[in-house]
PDB file of C-alpha atoms in Angstrom:
ATOM      1  CA  UNK R   1     102.063  79.073 135.903  1.00 41.00           C
ATOM      2  CA  UNK R   2     103.540  81.128 132.936  1.00 42.00           C
ATOM      3  CA  UNK R   3     100.937  83.563 130.917  1.00 47.00           C
ATOM      4  CA  UNK R   4     102.884  83.193 127.807  1.00 52.00           C
ATOM      5  CA  UNK R   5     102.707  86.066 125.202  1.00 52.00           C
ATOM      6  CA  UNK R   6     100.490  88.600 125.557  1.00 56.00           C
ATOM      7  CA  UNK R   7     100.375  92.191 123.709  1.00 54.00           C
ATOM      8  CA  UNK R   8     101.447  93.926 126.691  1.00 53.00           C
ATOM      9  CA  UNK R   9     104.292  92.026 127.503  1.00 53.00           C
ATOM     10  CA  UNK R  10     105.295  92.178 124.029  1.00 54.00           C
ATOM     11  CA  UNK R  11     105.002  95.830 123.928  1.00 55.00           C
ATOM     12  CA  UNK R  12     107.219  96.089 127.414  1.00 53.00           C
ATOM     13  CA  UNK R  13     110.296  93.516 125.852  1.00 57.00           C
ATOM     14  CA  UNK R  14     110.503  95.703 122.877  1.00 57.00           C
ATOM     15  CA  UNK R  15     110.391  99.420 124.822  1.00 55.00           C
ATOM     16  CA  UNK R  16     113.014  97.636 126.937  1.00 55.00           C
ATOM     17  CA  UNK R  17     115.158  97.019 123.649  1.00 58.00           C
ATOM     18  CA  UNK R  18     114.527 100.497 122.479  1.00 56.00           C
ATOM     19  CA  UNK R  19     115.761 101.886 126.046  1.00 56.00           C
ATOM     20  CA  UNK R  20     118.731  99.574 126.073  1.00 56.00           C
ATOM     21  CA  UNK R  21     120.137  99.466 122.449  1.00 57.00           C
ATOM     22  CA  UNK R  22     123.749  98.736 123.789  1.00 55.00           C
ATOM     23  CA  UNK R  23     122.226  94.897 124.273  1.00 56.00           C
ATOM     24  CA  UNK R  24     120.077  94.597 120.873  1.00 72.00           C
ATOM     25  CA  UNK R  25     123.101  96.098 118.459  1.00 92.00           C
ATOM     26  CA  UNK R  26     121.819  95.926 114.733  1.00 97.00           C
ATOM     27  CA  UNK R  27     124.468  94.560 112.056  1.00 96.00           C
ATOM     28  CA  UNK R  28     126.341  96.882 109.935  1.00 95.00           C
ATOM     29  CA  UNK R  29     125.895  96.193 106.365  1.00 95.00           C
ATOM     30  CA  UNK R  30     128.054  93.664 104.205  1.00 92.00           C
ATOM     31  CA  UNK R  31     128.635  97.321 101.891  1.00 95.00           C
ATOM     32  CA  UNK R  32     127.677 100.653 102.150  1.00 97.00           C
ATOM     33  CA  UNK R  33     124.400 101.468 101.419  1.00 97.00           C
ATOM     34  CA  UNK R  34     123.334 104.738  99.604  1.00 98.00           C
ATOM     35  CA  UNK R  35     119.109 105.161  99.757  1.00 98.00           C
ATOM     36  CA  UNK R  36     117.333 107.925  98.051  1.00 98.00           C
ATOM     37  CA  UNK R  37     113.995 108.157 100.183  1.00 97.00           C
ATOM     38  CA  UNK R  38     111.490 109.413  97.461  1.00 95.00           C
ATOM     39  CA  UNK R  39     107.712 110.102  96.904  1.00 91.00           C
ATOM     40  CA  UNK R  40     106.824 113.183  94.753  1.00 83.00           C
ATOM     41  CA  UNK R  41     103.432 112.988  96.591  1.00 83.00           C
ATOM     42  CA  UNK R  42     103.842 115.192  99.921  1.00 79.00           C
ATOM     43  CA  UNK R  43     102.654 114.138 103.224  1.00 81.00           C
ATOM     44  CA  UNK R  44     103.377 110.222 102.905  1.00 87.00           C
ATOM     45  CA  UNK R  45     106.121 110.041 105.433  1.00 88.00           C
ATOM     46  CA  UNK R  46     108.571 110.318 103.745  1.00 93.00           C
ATOM     47  CA  UNK R  47     111.059 112.930 106.096  1.00 95.00           C
ATOM     48  CA  UNK R  48     110.060 111.304 109.003  1.00 95.00           C
ATOM     49  CA  UNK R  49     110.618 108.017 108.133  1.00 96.00           C
ATOM     50  CA  UNK R  50     113.921 109.403 106.972  1.00 97.00           C
ATOM     51  CA  UNK R  51     115.125 110.573 110.472  1.00 97.00           C
ATOM     52  CA  UNK R  52     113.395 107.464 112.270  1.00 97.00           C
ATOM     53  CA  UNK R  53     114.673 105.304 110.493  1.00 98.00           C
ATOM     54  CA  UNK R  54     118.231 106.500 110.598  1.00 98.00           C
ATOM     55  CA  UNK R  55     118.069 107.189 114.365  1.00 98.00           C
ATOM     56  CA  UNK R  56     116.437 103.609 114.387  1.00 97.00           C
ATOM     57  CA  UNK R  57     120.108 102.191 113.007  1.00 98.00           C
ATOM     58  CA  UNK R  58     121.938 104.672 114.143  1.00 98.00           C
ATOM     59  CA  UNK R  59     121.383 104.243 118.419  1.00 96.00           C
ATOM     60  CA  UNK R  60     121.515 100.224 117.441  1.00 97.00           C
ATOM     61  CA  UNK R  61     125.424 100.945 116.910  1.00 96.00           C
ATOM     62  CA  UNK R  62     125.241 101.542 112.533  1.00 97.00           C
ATOM     63  CA  UNK R  63     126.590 104.482 111.483  1.00 98.00           C
ATOM     64  CA  UNK R  64     124.630 106.648 109.310  1.00 98.00           C
ATOM     65  CA  UNK R  65     124.422 109.830 107.449  1.00 98.00           C
ATOM     66  CA  UNK R  66     121.510 111.461 106.530  1.00 98.00           C
ATOM     67  CA  UNK R  67     121.378 114.291 103.529  1.00 98.00           C
ATOM     68  CA  UNK R  68     118.480 116.535 103.603  1.00 97.00           C
ATOM     69  CA  UNK R  69     118.136 117.457  99.962  1.00 96.00           C
ATOM     70  CA  UNK R  70     114.938 119.167 101.372  1.00 93.00           C
ATOM     71  CA  UNK R  71     114.924 122.947 100.755  1.00 92.00           C
ATOM     72  CA  UNK R  72     112.106 123.456 103.917  1.00 92.00           C
ATOM     73  CA  UNK R  73     114.957 121.853 106.305  1.00 94.00           C
ATOM     74  CA  UNK R  74     112.246 119.293 108.292  1.00 94.00           C
ATOM     75  CA  UNK R  75     115.235 116.416 108.673  1.00 96.00           C
ATOM     76  CA  UNK R  76     117.869 118.842 109.917  1.00 96.00           C
ATOM     77  CA  UNK R  77     115.056 120.258 112.048  1.00 95.00           C
ATOM     78  CA  UNK R  78     114.252 116.808 113.473  1.00 95.00           C
ATOM     79  CA  UNK R  79     117.606 115.683 113.713  1.00 96.00           C
ATOM     80  CA  UNK R  80     118.584 118.548 116.147  1.00 94.00           C
ATOM     81  CA  UNK R  81     120.948 120.206 113.575  1.00 96.00           C
ATOM     82  CA  UNK R  82     121.229 123.686 113.075  1.00 94.00           C
ATOM     83  CA  UNK R  83     120.673 124.790 109.279  1.00 93.00           C
ATOM     84  CA  UNK R  84     120.240 128.659 109.297  1.00 92.00           C
ATOM     85  CA  UNK R  85     121.431 130.731 106.227  1.00 90.00           C
ATOM     86  CA  UNK R  86     125.534 130.568 106.478  1.00 91.00           C
ATOM     87  CA  UNK R  87     125.646 127.136 108.007  1.00 94.00           C
ATOM     88  CA  UNK R  88     127.519 124.589 106.194  1.00 96.00           C
ATOM     89  CA  UNK R  89     125.527 123.076 104.027  1.00 96.00           C
ATOM     90  CA  UNK R  90     124.415 120.511 101.340  1.00 97.00           C
ATOM     91  CA  UNK R  91     124.016 123.847  98.925  1.00 94.00           C
ATOM     92  CA  UNK R  92     127.704 124.254  99.284  1.00 94.00           C
ATOM     93  CA  UNK R  93     128.845 120.658  98.902  1.00 96.00           C
ATOM     94  CA  UNK R  94     126.919 120.274  95.894  1.00 94.00           C
ATOM     95  CA  UNK R  95     128.149 123.305  94.175  1.00 91.00           C
ATOM     96  CA  UNK R  96     132.151 121.860  95.112  1.00 92.00           C
ATOM     97  CA  UNK R  97     132.587 124.982  97.204  1.00 94.00           C
ATOM     98  CA  UNK R  98     132.952 122.250 100.863  1.00 96.00           C
ATOM     99  CA  UNK R  99     133.688 118.720 101.211  1.00 96.00           C
ATOM    100  CA  UNK R 100     131.192 116.271 102.764  1.00 97.00           C
ATOM    101  CA  UNK R 101     133.099 116.192 105.921  1.00 97.00           C
ATOM    102  CA  UNK R 102     133.216 119.843 106.497  1.00 97.00           C
ATOM    103  CA  UNK R 103     129.749 120.265 105.918  1.00 97.00           C
ATOM    104  CA  UNK R 104     128.253 116.555 108.344  1.00 98.00           C
ATOM    105  CA  UNK R 105     127.447 117.470 111.652  1.00 97.00           C
ATOM    106  CA  UNK R 106     126.698 115.439 114.196  1.00 97.00           C
ATOM    107  CA  UNK R 107     122.969 114.630 115.468  1.00 96.00           C
ATOM    108  CA  UNK R 108     121.982 115.440 119.053  1.00 93.00           C
ATOM    109  CA  UNK R 109     119.953 112.052 118.519  1.00 93.00           C
ATOM    110  CA  UNK R 110     122.991 109.569 118.219  1.00 95.00           C
ATOM    111  CA  UNK R 111     126.758 110.349 118.162  1.00 96.00           C
ATOM    112  CA  UNK R 112     126.504 107.496 115.300  1.00 97.00           C
ATOM    113  CA  UNK R 113     124.100 109.936 113.614  1.00 98.00           C
ATOM    114  CA  UNK R 114     125.541 112.666 110.937  1.00 98.00           C
ATOM    115  CA  UNK R 115     123.632 114.875 109.109  1.00 98.00           C
ATOM    116  CA  UNK R 116     124.681 117.082 106.077  1.00 98.00           C
ATOM    117  CA  UNK R 117     121.611 120.100 106.809  1.00 97.00           C
ATOM    118  CA  UNK R 118     119.557 121.852 103.975  1.00 96.00           C
ATOM    119  CA  UNK R 119     119.524 125.461 104.239  1.00 94.00           C
ATOM    120  CA  UNK R 120     117.075 127.731 102.302  1.00 92.00           C
ATOM    121  CA  UNK R 121     119.675 128.519  99.986  1.00 90.00           C
ATOM    122  CA  UNK R 122     119.071 125.140  98.322  1.00 92.00           C
ATOM    123  CA  UNK R 123     115.495 126.236  97.041  1.00 89.00           C
ATOM    124  CA  UNK R 124     117.782 128.242  94.170  1.00 86.00           C
ATOM    125  CA  UNK R 125     119.972 125.530  93.716  1.00 84.00           C
ATOM    126  CA  UNK R 126     118.107 123.931  90.914  1.00 81.00           C
ATOM    127  CA  UNK R 127     118.594 127.156  89.027  1.00 85.00           C
ATOM    128  CA  UNK R 128     121.839 126.858  89.461  1.00 86.00           C
ATOM    129  CA  UNK R 129     122.348 123.630  88.683  1.00 84.00           C
ATOM    130  CA  UNK R 130     120.499 123.746  85.143  1.00 83.00           C
ATOM    131  CA  UNK R 131     123.790 125.488  83.674  1.00 85.00           C
ATOM    132  CA  UNK R 132     126.751 123.576  85.558  1.00 84.00           C
ATOM    133  CA  UNK R 133     128.579 121.222  83.724  1.00 82.00           C
ATOM    134  CA  UNK R 134     127.253 117.245  85.039  1.00 85.00           C
ATOM    135  CA  UNK R 135     124.616 118.758  86.758  1.00 91.00           C
ATOM    136  CA  UNK R 136     122.663 115.237  87.125  1.00 94.00           C
ATOM    137  CA  UNK R 137     125.639 113.769  89.518  1.00 95.00           C
ATOM    138  CA  UNK R 138     126.932 116.828  91.589  1.00 95.00           C
ATOM    139  CA  UNK R 139     125.744 114.961  94.498  1.00 97.00           C
ATOM    140  CA  UNK R 140     127.026 111.424  93.454  1.00 97.00           C
ATOM    141  CA  UNK R 141     130.637 113.433  92.856  1.00 96.00           C
ATOM    142  CA  UNK R 142     130.215 114.824  96.737  1.00 96.00           C
ATOM    143  CA  UNK R 143     129.234 111.132  98.041  1.00 97.00           C
ATOM    144  CA  UNK R 144     132.312 109.511  96.930  1.00 97.00           C
ATOM    145  CA  UNK R 145     133.627 105.982  98.415  1.00 96.00           C
ATOM    146  CA  UNK R 146     136.553 108.239 100.104  1.00 97.00           C
ATOM    147  CA  UNK R 147     134.578 110.999 101.166  1.00 97.00           C
ATOM    148  CA  UNK R 148     131.817 108.225 103.105  1.00 97.00           C
ATOM    149  CA  UNK R 149     135.267 105.663 104.303  1.00 97.00           C
ATOM    150  CA  UNK R 150     136.242 109.167 105.868  1.00 97.00           C
ATOM    151  CA  UNK R 151     133.118 109.003 107.914  1.00 97.00           C
ATOM    152  CA  UNK R 152     132.969 105.606 108.339  1.00 97.00           C
ATOM    153  CA  UNK R 153     129.267 105.335 107.212  1.00 98.00           C
ATOM    154  CA  UNK R 154     127.181 102.474 106.627  1.00 98.00           C
ATOM    155  CA  UNK R 155     123.922 103.883 105.731  1.00 98.00           C
ATOM    156  CA  UNK R 156     123.280 106.725 103.159  1.00 98.00           C
ATOM    157  CA  UNK R 157     119.313 108.559 103.672  1.00 98.00           C
ATOM    158  CA  UNK R 158     118.939 110.590 101.136  1.00 98.00           C
ATOM    159  CA  UNK R 159     115.742 112.921 102.233  1.00 97.00           C
ATOM    160  CA  UNK R 160     114.162 114.260  98.871  1.00 95.00           C
ATOM    161  CA  UNK R 161     112.185 116.895  97.960  1.00 92.00           C
ATOM    162  CA  UNK R 162     108.852 116.231  97.045  1.00 88.00           C
ATOM    163  CA  UNK R 163     109.117 116.674  93.331  1.00 85.00           C
ATOM    164  CA  UNK R 164     110.579 115.453  90.633  1.00 83.00           C
ATOM    165  CA  UNK R 165     113.036 117.860  89.884  1.00 88.00           C
ATOM    166  CA  UNK R 166     116.637 118.694  89.647  1.00 92.00           C
ATOM    167  CA  UNK R 167     117.373 118.130  93.445  1.00 94.00           C
ATOM    168  CA  UNK R 168     115.550 114.138  93.055  1.00 94.00           C
ATOM    169  CA  UNK R 169     117.322 113.446  90.054  1.00 94.00           C
ATOM    170  CA  UNK R 170     120.731 114.417  91.621  1.00 96.00           C
ATOM    171  CA  UNK R 171     119.748 111.993  94.616  1.00 97.00           C
ATOM    172  CA  UNK R 172     118.454 108.818  92.348  1.00 97.00           C
ATOM    173  CA  UNK R 173     122.029 109.170  90.667  1.00 97.00           C
ATOM    174  CA  UNK R 174     123.979 109.257  94.055  1.00 98.00           C
ATOM    175  CA  UNK R 175     122.305 106.627  95.046  1.00 98.00           C
ATOM    176  CA  UNK R 176     121.726 103.073  94.457  1.00 97.00           C
ATOM    177  CA  UNK R 177     118.708 102.099  96.243  1.00 97.00           C
ATOM    178  CA  UNK R 178     115.348 104.150  96.436  1.00 98.00           C
ATOM    179  CA  UNK R 179     112.859 103.460  99.665  1.00 98.00           C
ATOM    180  CA  UNK R 180     109.534 104.638  99.193  1.00 96.00           C
ATOM    181  CA  UNK R 181     107.464 105.785 101.854  1.00 95.00           C
ATOM    182  CA  UNK R 182     103.631 104.836 101.072  1.00 93.00           C
ATOM    183  CA  UNK R 183     100.648 105.753 103.131  1.00 91.00           C
ATOM    184  CA  UNK R 184      97.722 103.731 103.787  1.00 89.00           C
ATOM    185  CA  UNK R 185      95.285 105.789 102.583  1.00 84.00           C
ATOM    186  CA  UNK R 186      93.187 107.035  99.482  1.00 80.00           C
ATOM    187  CA  UNK R 187      94.933 107.567  96.461  1.00 81.00           C
ATOM    188  CA  UNK R 188      98.258 106.006  97.981  1.00 80.00           C
ATOM    189  CA  UNK R 189      99.539 105.097  94.367  1.00 80.00           C
ATOM    190  CA  UNK R 190      98.331 108.281  93.087  1.00 79.00           C
ATOM    191  CA  UNK R 191     101.875 109.554  91.098  1.00 77.00           C
ATOM    192  CA  UNK R 192     103.845 106.438  92.027  1.00 86.00           C
ATOM    193  CA  UNK R 193     103.601 105.312  88.015  1.00 86.00           C
ATOM    194  CA  UNK R 194     105.456 108.319  87.216  1.00 86.00           C
ATOM    195  CA  UNK R 195     107.806 108.386  90.255  1.00 90.00           C
ATOM    196  CA  UNK R 196     108.907 104.422  88.766  1.00 93.00           C
ATOM    197  CA  UNK R 197     109.015 105.926  85.394  1.00 93.00           C
ATOM    198  CA  UNK R 198     111.876 108.488  86.308  1.00 91.00           C
ATOM    199  CA  UNK R 199     113.636 105.690  88.434  1.00 95.00           C
ATOM    200  CA  UNK R 200     113.846 103.694  84.637  1.00 96.00           C
ATOM    201  CA  UNK R 201     114.781 106.583  83.174  1.00 94.00           C
ATOM    202  CA  UNK R 202     117.490 107.626  85.890  1.00 95.00           C
ATOM    203  CA  UNK R 203     118.448 103.550  85.613  1.00 96.00           C
ATOM    204  CA  UNK R 204     118.163 103.187  81.633  1.00 96.00           C
ATOM    205  CA  UNK R 205     120.820 106.843  81.217  1.00 94.00           C
ATOM    206  CA  UNK R 206     122.554 107.670  84.110  1.00 95.00           C
ATOM    207  CA  UNK R 207     122.736 105.340  86.820  1.00 97.00           C
ATOM    208  CA  UNK R 208     122.293 101.459  85.763  1.00 96.00           C
ATOM    209  CA  UNK R 209     122.610 100.398  89.933  1.00 95.00           C
ATOM    210  CA  UNK R 210     119.139 102.088  90.613  1.00 97.00           C
ATOM    211  CA  UNK R 211     116.477  99.611  92.046  1.00 96.00           C
ATOM    212  CA  UNK R 212     113.423 100.364  94.221  1.00 97.00           C
ATOM    213  CA  UNK R 213     115.049  98.135  97.108  1.00 97.00           C
ATOM    214  CA  UNK R 214     112.491  98.948  99.798  1.00 97.00           C
ATOM    215  CA  UNK R 215     108.580  99.963 100.277  1.00 96.00           C
ATOM    216  CA  UNK R 216     107.665 100.954 103.638  1.00 97.00           C
ATOM    217  CA  UNK R 217     103.872 101.323 104.752  1.00 95.00           C
ATOM    218  CA  UNK R 218     102.768 104.743 106.700  1.00 95.00           C
ATOM    219  CA  UNK R 219      99.942 106.317 108.751  1.00 92.00           C
ATOM    220  CA  UNK R 220      98.386 102.909 108.955  1.00 91.00           C
ATOM    221  CA  UNK R 221      95.134 102.779 110.976  1.00 89.00           C
ATOM    222  CA  UNK R 222      94.426  99.294 111.805  1.00 83.00           C
ATOM    223  CA  UNK R 223      90.759 100.770 112.918  1.00 86.00           C
ATOM    224  CA  UNK R 224      89.882 101.485 109.157  1.00 87.00           C
ATOM    225  CA  UNK R 225      89.459  98.585 106.429  1.00 90.00           C
ATOM    226  CA  UNK R 226      91.080 100.995 104.037  1.00 89.00           C
ATOM    227  CA  UNK R 227      94.624 100.764 105.383  1.00 90.00           C
ATOM    228  CA  UNK R 228      94.130  96.901 105.032  1.00 91.00           C
ATOM    229  CA  UNK R 229      92.722  97.365 101.564  1.00 91.00           C
ATOM    230  CA  UNK R 230      95.766  99.547 101.013  1.00 90.00           C
ATOM    231  CA  UNK R 231      98.563  98.017 102.478  1.00 92.00           C
ATOM    232  CA  UNK R 232      97.176  94.167 100.697  1.00 92.00           C
ATOM    233  CA  UNK R 233      97.416  95.899  97.582  1.00 91.00           C
ATOM    234  CA  UNK R 234     100.708  97.289  97.925  1.00 92.00           C
ATOM    235  CA  UNK R 235     102.371  94.272  98.749  1.00 94.00           C
ATOM    236  CA  UNK R 236      99.990  92.390  96.091  1.00 92.00           C
ATOM    237  CA  UNK R 237     101.981  94.539  93.410  1.00 90.00           C
ATOM    238  CA  UNK R 238     105.206  94.764  95.307  1.00 92.00           C
ATOM    239  CA  UNK R 239     105.921  91.352  96.760  1.00 94.00           C
ATOM    240  CA  UNK R 240     109.305  91.321  99.115  1.00 94.00           C
ATOM    241  CA  UNK R 241     110.288  95.036  98.679  1.00 95.00           C
ATOM    242  CA  UNK R 242     107.577  95.776 101.642  1.00 97.00           C
ATOM    243  CA  UNK R 243     108.665  95.596 104.690  1.00 97.00           C
ATOM    244  CA  UNK R 244     107.059  93.514 106.928  1.00 96.00           C
ATOM    245  CA  UNK R 245     106.517  96.606 109.793  1.00 97.00           C
ATOM    246  CA  UNK R 246     104.129  98.753 109.249  1.00 96.00           C
ATOM    247  CA  UNK R 247     104.305 102.277 110.700  1.00 96.00           C
ATOM    248  CA  UNK R 248     100.925 103.686 112.549  1.00 94.00           C
ATOM    249  CA  UNK R 249      99.241 106.685 112.673  1.00 92.00           C
ATOM    250  CA  UNK R 250     101.248 108.489 115.460  1.00 91.00           C
ATOM    251  CA  UNK R 251     100.019 111.700 117.290  1.00 92.00           C
ATOM    252  CA  UNK R 252     103.567 111.195 119.351  1.00 94.00           C
ATOM    253  CA  UNK R 253     105.487 110.520 115.399  1.00 93.00           C
ATOM    254  CA  UNK R 254     103.484 114.042 114.533  1.00 90.00           C
ATOM    255  CA  UNK R 255     105.007 116.133 117.396  1.00 92.00           C
ATOM    256  CA  UNK R 256     108.562 115.055 117.895  1.00 92.00           C
ATOM    257  CA  UNK R 257     109.662 117.450 114.775  1.00 89.00           C
ATOM    258  CA  UNK R 258     108.481 120.658 116.782  1.00 87.00           C
ATOM    259  CA  UNK R 259     110.910 119.584 119.513  1.00 91.00           C
ATOM    260  CA  UNK R 260     113.746 119.251 116.989  1.00 90.00           C
ATOM    261  CA  UNK R 261     113.743 115.288 117.846  1.00 94.00           C
ATOM    262  CA  UNK R 262     113.098 111.973 115.987  1.00 95.00           C
ATOM    263  CA  UNK R 263     110.243 110.140 117.935  1.00 95.00           C
ATOM    264  CA  UNK R 264     112.932 107.720 119.410  1.00 96.00           C
ATOM    265  CA  UNK R 265     114.208 110.441 121.570  1.00 94.00           C
ATOM    266  CA  UNK R 266     110.742 111.937 122.445  1.00 94.00           C
ATOM    267  CA  UNK R 267     108.740 108.698 123.360  1.00 95.00           C
ATOM    268  CA  UNK R 268     111.370 105.931 122.747  1.00 94.00           C
ATOM    269  CA  UNK R 269     108.034 103.732 124.353  1.00 92.00           C
ATOM    270  CA  UNK R 270     105.747 104.615 121.937  1.00 94.00           C
ATOM    271  CA  UNK R 271     104.270 102.576 119.426  1.00 94.00           C
ATOM    272  CA  UNK R 272     105.359 104.613 116.627  1.00 95.00           C
ATOM    273  CA  UNK R 273     109.057 104.556 118.096  1.00 96.00           C
ATOM    274  CA  UNK R 274     109.391 101.229 118.238  1.00 96.00           C
ATOM    275  CA  UNK R 275     107.682 100.250 114.798  1.00 97.00           C
ATOM    276  CA  UNK R 276     110.596 102.292 113.380  1.00 97.00           C
ATOM    277  CA  UNK R 277     112.970 100.641 115.454  1.00 97.00           C
ATOM    278  CA  UNK R 278     111.166  97.364 113.940  1.00 97.00           C
ATOM    279  CA  UNK R 279     111.597  99.003 110.228  1.00 98.00           C
ATOM    280  CA  UNK R 280     115.603 100.067 110.882  1.00 98.00           C
ATOM    281  CA  UNK R 281     116.284  95.926 111.838  1.00 97.00           C
ATOM    282  CA  UNK R 282     114.343  94.806 109.224  1.00 97.00           C
ATOM    283  CA  UNK R 283     116.344  97.245 106.797  1.00 97.00           C
ATOM    284  CA  UNK R 284     119.863  96.149 108.709  1.00 97.00           C
ATOM    285  CA  UNK R 285     118.674  92.729 108.317  1.00 96.00           C
ATOM    286  CA  UNK R 286     118.394  92.998 104.535  1.00 95.00           C
ATOM    287  CA  UNK R 287     121.567  94.730 104.310  1.00 94.00           C
ATOM    288  CA  UNK R 288     123.826  92.133 106.521  1.00 93.00           C
ATOM    289  CA  UNK R 289     122.093  88.868 104.257  1.00 90.00           C
ATOM    290  CA  UNK R 290     122.040  90.774 100.707  1.00 84.00           C
ATOM    291  CA  UNK R 291     118.276  90.734 100.581  1.00 77.00           C
ATOM    292  CA  UNK R 292     117.845  93.900  99.220  1.00 82.00           C
ATOM    293  CA  UNK R 293     119.988  93.084  95.836  1.00 80.00           C
ATOM    294  CA  UNK R 294     117.938  93.608  92.471  1.00 77.00           C
ATOM    295  CA  UNK R 295     118.236  89.992  92.326  1.00 66.00           C
ATOM    296  CA  UNK R 296     116.881  89.050  95.924  1.00 58.00           C
ATOM    297  CA  UNK R 297     113.474  91.113  95.312  1.00 52.00           C
ATOM    298  CA  UNK R 298     114.214  94.512  94.517  1.00 52.00           C
ATOM    299  CA  UNK R 299     112.232  95.901  91.736  1.00 55.00           C
TER     300      UNK R 299
END
């Protein structure tokens, strides 16, 4: 007698998929996607989402480059990539001193996952960039089609700093899409209007192809009414741009960076790891179908 579907059976099946990724490969996109992961509000799971979505794609056969544009270097840490002072980094790449391939290091998370690390030198980059020619497009120049083709990259995820300064503007000029993580907590939408205004400004003056293609709800606590209210409000406002997958509040997700790992490596059977794989699969499916394009639901 078949017991049919149960929550435990469903979780066991998802964990098995994560432990045997070769049997559950994700589709490569129809064309390369460059996504800035941005939200100037701190603590929304931006870096966590960047590295875990990237790892979810990479372990399932997709080639991913993470550009760590936050001087704190947290994405570099989580991906197990060296980022001490003196390491070839995004700082030298943006100044034009080295090429992209010289700075891109393979992550310990997957051979399909590369990372251009951030060192503390990046903290002074905003000041140095002010006097440079084409200061807003230094990263776009570095992420040329030729440079990305040389590395055989399908997805570029740019982890932006929690501000709307010149580094974030460089990310928005280099990208064609924006992925916005929004936490399911009080004040979730606070400051989002300012980010959307900046995206509109960049689209008007510097990058006409830029659009918000993806919104990911993070830190979801199903025990609270608030989480459902925030989720409902965001979905009502942004429609199909919001991924179906939500990322639960998870101790394992929080612990993983302390071990220089993604949650997929730290605890592949955890709810957090499986949720990020589900989010990565949604993004990959959208990439293969073209559902991320502006006329298909992106802002």
